[in-house]
Amino acid sequence: MASSNAPIRLLLVEDVPQVAQYVRGLLNAQTQVKLVDVVSDGGRAAAQARQLRPDVIIVDWLLQGRTKGEKVVAQLRESDLGIPVVVLTVPQSPIARNAAAGIDGVLAMPFSGFELVNVVVSMHQASLAASEGARSTMIVVYAPKGGVGKTTIAFNLAVALGQAGIQTALVDGSLQFGDLRSLLRVPGDAPSILDLPTDRIGESDLQDVLWRDPSGIDILLAPPRVEMAEMVSVRDVEKALSLLRRIYGAVVVDMPSALGDIPLALFDAADTILEIVTYDSTTIRNTLAIADAFRSIGYPASKVRYVVNRADSTGGIAADDLARALGRVPEHTIVSDGKLVVSANNEGLPFVLASPDAPISRDIAKMAAELVGPAAAVAARR
Ligand SMILES: Nc1ncnc2c1ncn2[C@@H]1O[C@H](COP(=O)(O)OP(=O)(O)OP(=O)(O)O)[C@@H](O)[C@H]1O
Ligand SMILES: [Mg+2]
């Protein structure tokens, strides 16, 4: 789901060029609503809506041609995209709102820019409120220090969410080194985020570049070579994420340790920063430094959840001391299991599937359930 200050994306189904132009003109004067496309052939409306995933659709009820307005509305309802539809009509053909029939709002010509924007914004807000329980969640898996288990945990967490019935995408946010490529033994020519179009991205563009792992999750890979990371912009990452969030119930990101514009954009977009800590003094010191940085950015403390990895290897540091240093008891813990983790990682398999009953797999499954909450898990299973 796009962040709250992103423009609301509107798709207009309209075959009269003058009307389309009029709407375009009204929207040019403001920034709240962005017209993503005008479809003049009603028969293509549902496919285009599926492709572009707008936030709101306006359909001209008086559409001529083979597929009339009423049919377009019915097709949109059947396609079950959950996008609110506003019907455009004239005072001589009044139409009543009828949510059951897929008419969520009505706009009668002539209308002002104010009325247009108002109806689009209120439709969008109502649909956000309605989908609140089932909305997608974005979890970035982070640690300010390397080698503490980010890639291992991100991959297994994503698979565990998939196992819980939530359609899950995993993003390799480590653009330079792309750990997931080596972990999953992805062929060097497998597409990456760099293969997405640079202007408008549709769902099929995204589907073309996702790596489908046998474990059931879809993965957006980092570029295949270190120097290519520079070719990915913050804007590219934001666009890909906002589309992923429209399609997947959960998006998990394997983050790099180093900060920069792209990691900061990913932190901003995230609902939860899952931050890995281990029982060693460097990690703990770096964790506190980052906690300070997050505070000064303005993130609420609840945005970060701590996960103690290898929680049974305390290295002489007491759990109480760790909690005192962090200012709270870490929300999640994962035990160590060198044998299982190394062998599963070497084969590119998630241990949560290879050995679901191992204590480490149970820890990941428990964390997955706690992260999405029971409501989301139920919604996903429907
Ligand atoms: N709970 C665990 N039990 C045993 N071994 C673990 C555990 N978690 C991670 N490891 C091991 O720690 C090593 C580092 O893990 P991983 O590559 O996931 O870390 P990372 O944070 O992604 O590293 P990088 O900073 O290089 O990206 C791996 O060899 C992995 O097998
Ligand atoms: Mg890694």
Short mmCIF file of C-alpha atoms and ligand atoms in Angstrom, two decimals:
data_model
loop_
_atom_site.label_atom_id
_atom_site.label_comp_id
_atom_site.label_asym_id
_atom_site.label_seq_id
_atom_site.Cartn_x
_atom_site.Cartn_y
_atom_site.Cartn_z
CA MET A 1 0.00 0.00 0.00
CA ALA A 2 1.38 3.38 -0.95
CA SER A 3 2.36 5.65 1.89
CA SER A 4 -0.19 8.26 2.90
CA ASN A 5 1.43 11.19 1.11
CA ALA A 6 1.74 9.38 -2.23
CA PRO A 7 -0.84 10.54 -4.79
CA ILE A 8 -4.00 8.46 -5.15
CA ARG A 9 -3.81 6.60 -8.46
CA LEU A 10 -6.88 6.98 -10.62
CA LEU A 11 -7.85 4.98 -13.71
CA LEU A 12 -10.47 6.55 -15.98
CA VAL A 13 -12.61 4.45 -18.33
CA GLU A 14 -13.90 7.00 -20.82
CA ASP A 15 -14.41 6.92 -24.59
CA VAL A 16 -15.23 10.59 -25.12
CA PRO A 17 -11.89 12.37 -25.63
CA GLN A 18 -13.30 15.74 -24.52
CA VAL A 19 -14.43 14.31 -21.18
CA ALA A 20 -11.08 12.59 -20.65
CA GLN A 21 -9.37 15.88 -21.45
CA TYR A 22 -11.63 17.76 -19.05
CA VAL A 23 -10.76 15.35 -16.22
CA ARG A 24 -7.08 15.56 -17.07
CA GLY A 25 -7.26 19.35 -16.94
CA LEU A 26 -8.97 19.37 -13.55
CA LEU A 27 -6.38 16.98 -12.12
CA ASN A 28 -3.44 18.92 -13.53
CA ALA A 29 -4.19 21.66 -11.06
CA GLN A 30 -3.57 19.51 -7.99
CA THR A 31 -1.29 16.77 -6.63
CA GLN A 32 -3.57 14.60 -4.48
CA VAL A 33 -4.87 12.47 -7.33
CA LYS A 34 -2.84 11.22 -10.25
CA LEU A 35 -4.43 9.95 -13.45
CA VAL A 36 -2.50 6.80 -14.34
CA ASP A 37 -4.33 5.97 -17.56
CA VAL A 38 -7.43 6.55 -19.65
CA VAL A 39 -8.97 3.40 -21.14
CA SER A 40 -11.29 4.17 -24.02
CA ASP A 41 -12.32 0.58 -24.76
CA GLY A 42 -14.54 -0.73 -21.96
CA GLY A 43 -13.58 -4.30 -22.84
CA ARG A 44 -10.02 -3.62 -21.72
CA ALA A 45 -10.90 -1.93 -18.43
CA ALA A 46 -10.67 -4.96 -16.12
CA ALA A 47 -7.38 -6.15 -17.62
CA GLN A 48 -5.88 -2.69 -17.35
CA ALA A 49 -7.07 -2.35 -13.76
CA ARG A 50 -5.42 -5.67 -12.93
CA GLN A 51 -2.24 -4.50 -14.61
CA LEU A 52 -1.99 -0.99 -13.14
CA ARG A 53 -3.64 -1.59 -9.75
CA PRO A 54 -5.06 1.92 -9.40
CA ASP A 55 -6.53 3.03 -6.06
CA VAL A 56 -9.81 4.23 -7.60
CA ILE A 57 -11.52 3.68 -10.98
CA ILE A 58 -14.00 6.04 -12.66
CA VAL A 59 -16.23 4.45 -15.30
CA ASP A 60 -18.41 6.41 -17.69
CA TRP A 61 -21.84 4.77 -17.44
CA LEU A 62 -22.72 6.08 -20.90
CA LEU A 63 -19.78 4.33 -22.54
CA GLN A 64 -20.52 3.48 -26.18
CA GLY A 65 -18.94 0.57 -28.04
CA ARG A 66 -19.34 -3.12 -27.32
CA THR A 67 -18.75 -3.06 -23.59
CA LYS A 68 -21.06 -0.53 -21.98
CA GLY A 69 -20.52 1.13 -18.62
CA GLU A 70 -22.79 -1.27 -16.77
CA LYS A 71 -20.88 -4.27 -18.11
CA VAL A 72 -17.52 -2.72 -17.24
CA VAL A 73 -18.71 -2.21 -13.67
CA ALA A 74 -19.88 -5.84 -13.53
CA GLN A 75 -16.57 -7.10 -14.90
CA LEU A 76 -14.60 -5.05 -12.40
CA ARG A 77 -16.73 -6.45 -9.60
CA GLU A 78 -16.20 -10.01 -10.82
CA SER A 79 -12.47 -9.52 -11.14
CA ASP A 80 -12.45 -9.03 -7.37
CA LEU A 81 -9.60 -6.52 -7.29
CA GLY A 82 -11.13 -4.66 -4.38
CA ILE A 83 -10.72 -1.29 -6.11
CA PRO A 84 -13.56 1.21 -5.51
CA VAL A 85 -15.50 2.23 -8.63
CA VAL A 86 -17.13 5.62 -9.20
CA VAL A 87 -19.68 5.82 -11.99
CA LEU A 88 -19.82 8.92 -14.13
CA THR A 89 -23.23 9.93 -15.45
CA VAL A 90 -25.37 12.89 -16.50
CA PRO A 91 -28.31 14.33 -14.54
CA GLN A 92 -30.73 12.94 -17.18
CA SER A 93 -29.65 9.36 -16.33
CA PRO A 94 -29.49 9.32 -12.57
CA ILE A 95 -27.85 6.30 -10.99
CA ALA A 96 -27.95 5.27 -7.37
CA ARG A 97 -24.96 4.12 -5.39
CA ASN A 98 -25.10 0.38 -5.01
CA ALA A 99 -22.03 -1.14 -3.44
CA ALA A 100 -23.37 -4.67 -3.93
CA ALA A 101 -23.50 -4.04 -7.68
CA GLY A 102 -20.01 -2.55 -7.67
CA ILE A 103 -21.10 1.12 -7.81
CA ASP A 104 -19.27 2.60 -4.84
CA GLY A 105 -19.80 6.21 -5.79
CA VAL A 106 -21.54 8.39 -8.39
CA LEU A 107 -20.37 11.58 -10.01
CA ALA A 108 -22.79 13.57 -12.22
CA MET A 109 -21.58 15.84 -15.00
CA PRO A 110 -20.75 18.65 -14.97
CA PHE A 111 -18.52 18.50 -11.90
CA SER A 112 -15.83 20.76 -10.51
CA GLY A 113 -12.24 19.80 -9.77
CA PHE A 114 -13.14 20.00 -6.10
CA GLU A 115 -16.00 17.52 -6.46
CA LEU A 116 -13.88 15.16 -8.54
CA VAL A 117 -10.96 15.11 -6.11
CA ASN A 118 -13.34 14.86 -3.17
CA VAL A 119 -15.11 11.77 -4.42
CA VAL A 120 -11.83 10.05 -5.35
CA VAL A 121 -10.24 10.82 -1.99
CA SER A 122 -13.26 9.71 0.02
CA MET A 123 -13.57 6.46 -1.99
CA HIS A 124 -9.92 5.75 -1.42
CA GLN A 125 -10.10 6.44 2.30
CA ALA A 126 -13.17 4.26 2.69
CA SER A 127 -11.48 1.39 0.91
CA LEU A 128 -8.32 1.77 3.00
CA ALA A 129 -10.40 1.67 6.15
CA ALA A 130 -12.31 -1.39 4.92
CA SER A 131 -9.16 -3.31 4.04
CA GLU A 132 -7.29 -2.34 7.19
CA GLY A 133 -7.58 -5.83 8.68
CA ALA A 134 -6.24 -7.57 5.58
CA ARG A 135 -3.75 -5.00 4.47
CA SER A 136 -0.29 -5.95 3.38
CA THR A 137 2.59 -5.71 5.76
CA MET A 138 6.20 -4.88 4.98
CA ILE A 139 8.94 -6.21 7.23
CA VAL A 140 12.58 -5.24 6.71
CA VAL A 141 15.11 -7.58 8.30
CA TYR A 142 18.05 -5.53 9.45
CA ALA A 143 21.16 -5.54 11.60
CA PRO A 144 23.75 -2.77 11.89
CA LYS A 145 26.45 -5.45 11.79
CA GLY A 146 27.20 -8.03 9.10
CA GLY A 147 26.99 -11.78 9.42
CA VAL A 148 24.42 -11.99 12.19
CA GLY A 149 21.76 -13.87 10.22
CA LYS A 150 19.81 -11.30 8.18
CA THR A 151 19.63 -13.33 4.98
CA THR A 152 18.97 -16.60 6.78
CA ILE A 153 16.17 -15.11 8.87
CA ALA A 154 14.61 -13.05 6.05
CA PHE A 155 14.40 -16.09 3.77
CA ASN A 156 13.01 -18.47 6.39
CA LEU A 157 10.61 -15.86 7.75
CA ALA A 158 9.24 -15.24 4.24
CA VAL A 159 8.73 -18.98 3.72
CA ALA A 160 7.07 -19.30 7.14
CA LEU A 161 4.65 -16.48 6.25
CA GLY A 162 3.91 -18.28 2.99
CA GLN A 163 3.25 -21.47 4.96
CA ALA A 164 0.81 -19.53 7.15
CA GLY A 165 -1.22 -18.85 4.00
CA ILE A 166 -0.02 -15.30 3.36
CA GLN A 167 1.12 -14.62 -0.18
CA THR A 168 4.65 -13.41 0.40
CA ALA A 169 7.33 -11.68 -1.63
CA LEU A 170 10.97 -11.48 -0.59
CA VAL A 171 13.09 -8.55 -1.76
CA ASP A 172 16.86 -8.56 -1.87
CA GLY A 173 17.51 -5.09 -0.49
CA SER A 174 21.23 -5.79 -0.38
CA LEU A 175 21.68 -4.40 -3.87
CA GLN A 176 25.44 -4.74 -4.10
CA PHE A 177 25.96 -8.27 -2.92
CA GLY A 178 22.57 -9.79 -3.48
CA ASP A 179 22.95 -12.60 -0.95
CA LEU A 180 19.76 -14.30 -2.09
CA ARG A 181 21.23 -15.07 -5.49
CA SER A 182 23.99 -17.15 -3.96
CA LEU A 183 21.83 -18.62 -1.22
CA LEU A 184 19.24 -19.85 -3.71
CA ARG A 185 21.71 -20.68 -6.48
CA VAL A 186 19.89 -18.49 -8.90
CA PRO A 187 21.39 -18.54 -12.42
CA GLY A 188 23.45 -15.46 -13.24
CA ASP A 189 21.05 -14.38 -15.98
CA ALA A 190 17.94 -14.48 -13.77
CA PRO A 191 16.22 -11.08 -13.99
CA SER A 192 16.50 -8.53 -11.20
CA ILE A 193 15.00 -5.23 -10.12
CA LEU A 194 17.13 -3.66 -12.90
CA ASP A 195 14.99 -5.35 -15.55
CA LEU A 196 11.87 -3.46 -14.49
CA PRO A 197 10.81 -0.65 -16.82
CA THR A 198 11.97 2.74 -15.58
CA ASP A 199 8.73 4.60 -16.17
CA ARG A 200 5.45 2.90 -15.35
CA ILE A 201 5.52 -0.59 -13.87
CA GLY A 202 2.57 -2.91 -14.29
CA GLU A 203 1.84 -6.20 -12.60
CA SER A 204 2.95 -8.24 -15.60
CA ASP A 205 6.30 -6.43 -15.70
CA LEU A 206 6.78 -7.40 -12.11
CA GLN A 207 5.67 -10.99 -12.66
CA ASP A 208 8.23 -11.24 -15.47
CA VAL A 209 11.18 -10.38 -13.23
CA LEU A 210 10.25 -12.23 -10.03
CA TRP A 211 12.16 -15.38 -9.20
CA ARG A 212 9.78 -18.12 -8.17
CA ASP A 213 11.37 -20.18 -5.48
CA PRO A 214 10.21 -23.79 -5.06
CA SER A 215 9.44 -22.92 -1.42
CA GLY A 216 6.41 -20.97 -2.64
CA ILE A 217 7.60 -17.40 -2.32
CA ASP A 218 8.37 -14.91 -5.09
CA ILE A 219 11.65 -13.08 -4.94
CA LEU A 220 12.74 -9.74 -6.36
CA LEU A 221 16.47 -10.21 -6.82
CA ALA A 222 19.28 -7.69 -6.65
CA PRO A 223 21.33 -7.04 -9.80
CA PRO A 224 23.78 -9.82 -10.68
CA ARG A 225 26.94 -7.70 -10.37
CA VAL A 226 28.19 -5.41 -7.63
CA GLU A 227 28.71 -2.34 -9.83
CA MET A 228 25.16 -2.57 -11.18
CA ALA A 229 23.72 -1.61 -7.81
CA GLU A 230 24.41 2.02 -8.71
CA MET A 231 21.98 1.76 -11.59
CA VAL A 232 19.05 1.26 -9.23
CA SER A 233 17.50 4.49 -7.94
CA VAL A 234 15.45 5.15 -4.83
CA ARG A 235 12.50 5.82 -7.13
CA ASP A 236 12.87 2.38 -8.80
CA VAL A 237 12.84 0.68 -5.42
CA GLU A 238 9.84 2.67 -4.20
CA LYS A 239 7.83 1.91 -7.32
CA ALA A 240 8.58 -1.80 -7.16
CA LEU A 241 7.66 -1.93 -3.48
CA SER A 242 4.41 -0.08 -3.83
CA LEU A 243 3.32 -2.52 -6.54
CA LEU A 244 4.48 -5.54 -4.52
CA ARG A 245 2.41 -4.28 -1.60
CA ARG A 246 -0.69 -4.11 -3.73
CA ILE A 247 -0.30 -7.74 -4.72
CA TYR A 248 1.26 -9.55 -1.76
CA GLY A 249 -0.01 -9.87 1.78
CA ALA A 250 3.52 -9.62 3.11
CA VAL A 251 6.74 -8.19 1.73
CA VAL A 252 9.97 -9.16 3.50
CA VAL A 253 13.21 -7.34 2.71
CA ASP A 254 16.74 -8.64 3.34
CA MET A 255 18.52 -5.37 4.18
CA PRO A 256 22.18 -4.42 3.86
CA SER A 257 23.95 -3.32 7.05
CA ALA A 258 25.28 -0.09 5.57
CA LEU A 259 22.95 2.90 5.47
CA GLY A 260 22.27 5.00 2.40
CA ASP A 261 19.41 6.54 0.45
CA ILE A 262 17.88 3.23 -0.59
CA PRO A 263 18.01 1.54 2.83
CA LEU A 264 16.52 4.72 4.35
CA ALA A 265 13.67 4.65 1.85
CA LEU A 266 13.08 0.99 2.72
CA PHE A 267 13.03 1.76 6.45
CA ASP A 268 10.54 4.56 5.82
CA ALA A 269 8.25 2.33 3.80
CA ALA A 270 8.38 -0.53 6.30
CA ASP A 271 5.71 -1.28 8.86
CA THR A 272 8.21 -3.16 10.95
CA ILE A 273 11.97 -3.07 11.23
CA LEU A 274 12.93 -6.50 12.47
CA GLU A 275 16.33 -5.86 13.96
CA ILE A 276 18.64 -8.73 14.72
CA VAL A 277 20.79 -8.59 17.80
CA THR A 278 23.24 -11.16 19.08
CA TYR A 279 25.04 -11.51 22.34
CA ASP A 280 28.19 -9.67 21.46
CA SER A 281 29.26 -6.23 22.54
CA THR A 282 29.89 -4.76 19.06
CA THR A 283 26.42 -5.72 17.86
CA ILE A 284 24.84 -4.31 20.98
CA ARG A 285 26.77 -1.04 20.69
CA ASN A 286 25.81 -0.64 17.02
CA THR A 287 22.21 -1.49 17.83
CA LEU A 288 22.06 1.34 20.36
CA ALA A 289 23.61 3.77 17.88
CA ILE A 290 20.98 2.85 15.30
CA ALA A 291 18.19 3.11 17.87
CA ASP A 292 19.32 6.71 18.40
CA ALA A 293 19.29 7.35 14.65
CA PHE A 294 15.79 5.87 14.30
CA ARG A 295 14.58 8.05 17.16
CA SER A 296 15.98 11.19 15.55
CA ILE A 297 14.34 10.26 12.22
CA GLY A 298 11.11 10.15 14.21
CA TYR A 299 10.25 6.45 14.09
CA PRO A 300 8.11 5.33 17.00
CA ALA A 301 9.82 2.74 19.22
CA SER A 302 7.12 0.26 18.21
CA LYS A 303 8.31 0.29 14.59
CA VAL A 304 11.38 -1.69 15.64
CA ARG A 305 11.09 -5.24 16.93
CA TYR A 306 14.20 -6.91 18.23
CA VAL A 307 15.00 -10.52 17.51
CA VAL A 308 17.83 -12.16 19.42
CA ASN A 309 19.49 -14.61 17.07
CA ARG A 310 21.42 -17.55 18.49
CA ALA A 311 19.67 -16.65 21.73
CA ASP A 312 21.13 -19.67 23.50
CA SER A 313 24.73 -18.56 22.84
CA THR A 314 24.97 -15.76 25.36
CA GLY A 315 28.76 -15.43 25.28
CA GLY A 316 28.76 -14.46 28.93
CA ILE A 317 26.29 -11.56 28.51
CA ALA A 318 23.16 -11.99 30.65
CA ALA A 319 19.72 -11.70 29.04
CA ASP A 320 18.90 -9.02 31.63
CA ASP A 321 21.90 -6.96 30.58
CA LEU A 322 20.84 -7.16 26.96
CA ALA A 323 17.31 -6.08 27.84
CA ARG A 324 18.65 -3.24 29.94
CA ALA A 325 20.92 -2.06 27.11
CA LEU A 326 18.05 -2.18 24.58
CA GLY A 327 15.64 -0.58 26.99
CA ARG A 328 13.20 -3.46 26.70
CA VAL A 329 12.94 -7.22 26.48
CA PRO A 330 13.49 -8.29 22.87
CA GLU A 331 10.24 -9.30 21.20
CA HIS A 332 11.53 -12.48 19.55
CA THR A 333 14.24 -15.06 20.05
CA ILE A 334 15.75 -17.64 17.71
CA VAL A 335 17.95 -20.45 18.96
CA SER A 336 21.12 -21.52 17.22
CA ASP A 337 21.36 -24.67 15.21
CA GLY A 338 24.63 -24.57 13.33
CA LYS A 339 24.18 -27.99 11.80
CA LEU A 340 20.72 -27.43 10.39
CA VAL A 341 21.28 -23.83 9.27
CA VAL A 342 24.54 -24.57 7.50
CA SER A 343 23.25 -27.65 5.70
CA ALA A 344 19.96 -26.00 4.69
CA ASN A 345 21.76 -22.82 3.54
CA ASN A 346 24.26 -24.90 1.59
CA GLU A 347 21.43 -26.54 -0.31
CA GLY A 348 19.53 -23.26 -0.71
CA LEU A 349 16.60 -24.70 1.20
CA PRO A 350 14.57 -23.04 3.94
CA PHE A 351 15.05 -25.01 7.16
CA VAL A 352 11.48 -24.16 8.14
CA LEU A 353 10.41 -26.56 5.37
CA ALA A 354 13.28 -29.04 5.60
CA SER A 355 12.88 -29.53 9.37
CA PRO A 356 9.67 -27.86 10.48
CA ASP A 357 9.82 -29.41 13.94
CA ALA A 358 13.32 -28.25 14.81
CA PRO A 359 13.32 -25.67 17.64
CA ILE A 360 14.80 -23.02 15.32
CA SER A 361 11.98 -23.57 12.78
CA ARG A 362 9.38 -23.30 15.53
CA ASP A 363 10.95 -20.05 16.66
CA ILE A 364 10.68 -18.63 13.14
CA ALA A 365 7.08 -19.81 12.73
CA LYS A 366 6.13 -18.27 16.07
CA MET A 367 7.77 -15.00 15.13
CA ALA A 368 5.96 -15.01 11.75
CA ALA A 369 2.61 -15.43 13.50
CA GLU A 370 3.39 -12.67 15.98
CA LEU A 371 4.53 -10.29 13.26
CA VAL A 372 1.42 -10.48 11.14
CA GLY A 373 -1.04 -10.98 13.98
CA PRO A 374 -3.89 -13.45 14.06
CA ALA A 375 -6.24 -11.17 12.08
CA ALA A 376 -3.96 -11.09 9.06
CA ALA A 377 -3.39 -14.82 9.18
CA VAL A 378 -7.14 -15.44 9.22
CA ALA A 379 -7.77 -12.95 6.42
CA ALA A 380 -5.08 -14.61 4.33
CA ARG A 381 -6.64 -18.03 4.69
CA ARG A 382 -10.06 -16.95 3.50
N1 LIG B 1 20.33 -19.24 14.40
C1 LIG B 1 21.46 -19.61 13.80
N2 LIG B 1 22.09 -20.77 14.17
C2 LIG B 1 23.22 -21.14 13.58
N3 LIG B 1 23.83 -20.50 12.60
C3 LIG B 1 23.27 -19.34 12.16
C4 LIG B 1 22.07 -18.86 12.74
N4 LIG B 1 21.75 -17.71 12.12
C5 LIG B 1 22.72 -17.50 11.19
N5 LIG B 1 23.63 -18.47 11.21
C6 LIG B 1 24.84 -18.58 10.39
O1 LIG B 1 25.48 -17.31 10.41
C7 LIG B 1 26.08 -17.03 9.18
C8 LIG B 1 25.64 -15.65 8.68
O2 LIG B 1 24.27 -15.70 8.35
P1 LIG B 1 23.67 -14.78 7.21
O3 LIG B 1 24.41 -14.91 5.96
O4 LIG B 1 22.22 -15.06 7.18
O5 LIG B 1 23.94 -13.37 7.87
P2 LIG B 1 23.79 -11.91 7.20
O6 LIG B 1 23.48 -11.01 8.34
O7 LIG B 1 22.85 -11.95 6.08
O8 LIG B 1 25.26 -11.66 6.68
P3 LIG B 1 25.75 -10.47 5.68
O9 LIG B 1 26.00 -9.30 6.56
O10 LIG B 1 27.00 -11.05 5.11
O11 LIG B 1 24.69 -10.25 4.68
C9 LIG B 1 25.69 -18.14 8.23
O12 LIG B 1 26.79 -18.98 8.10
C10 LIG B 1 24.55 -18.85 8.91
O13 LIG B 1 24.60 -20.21 8.63
MG MG B 2 23.13 -11.36 4.08
#
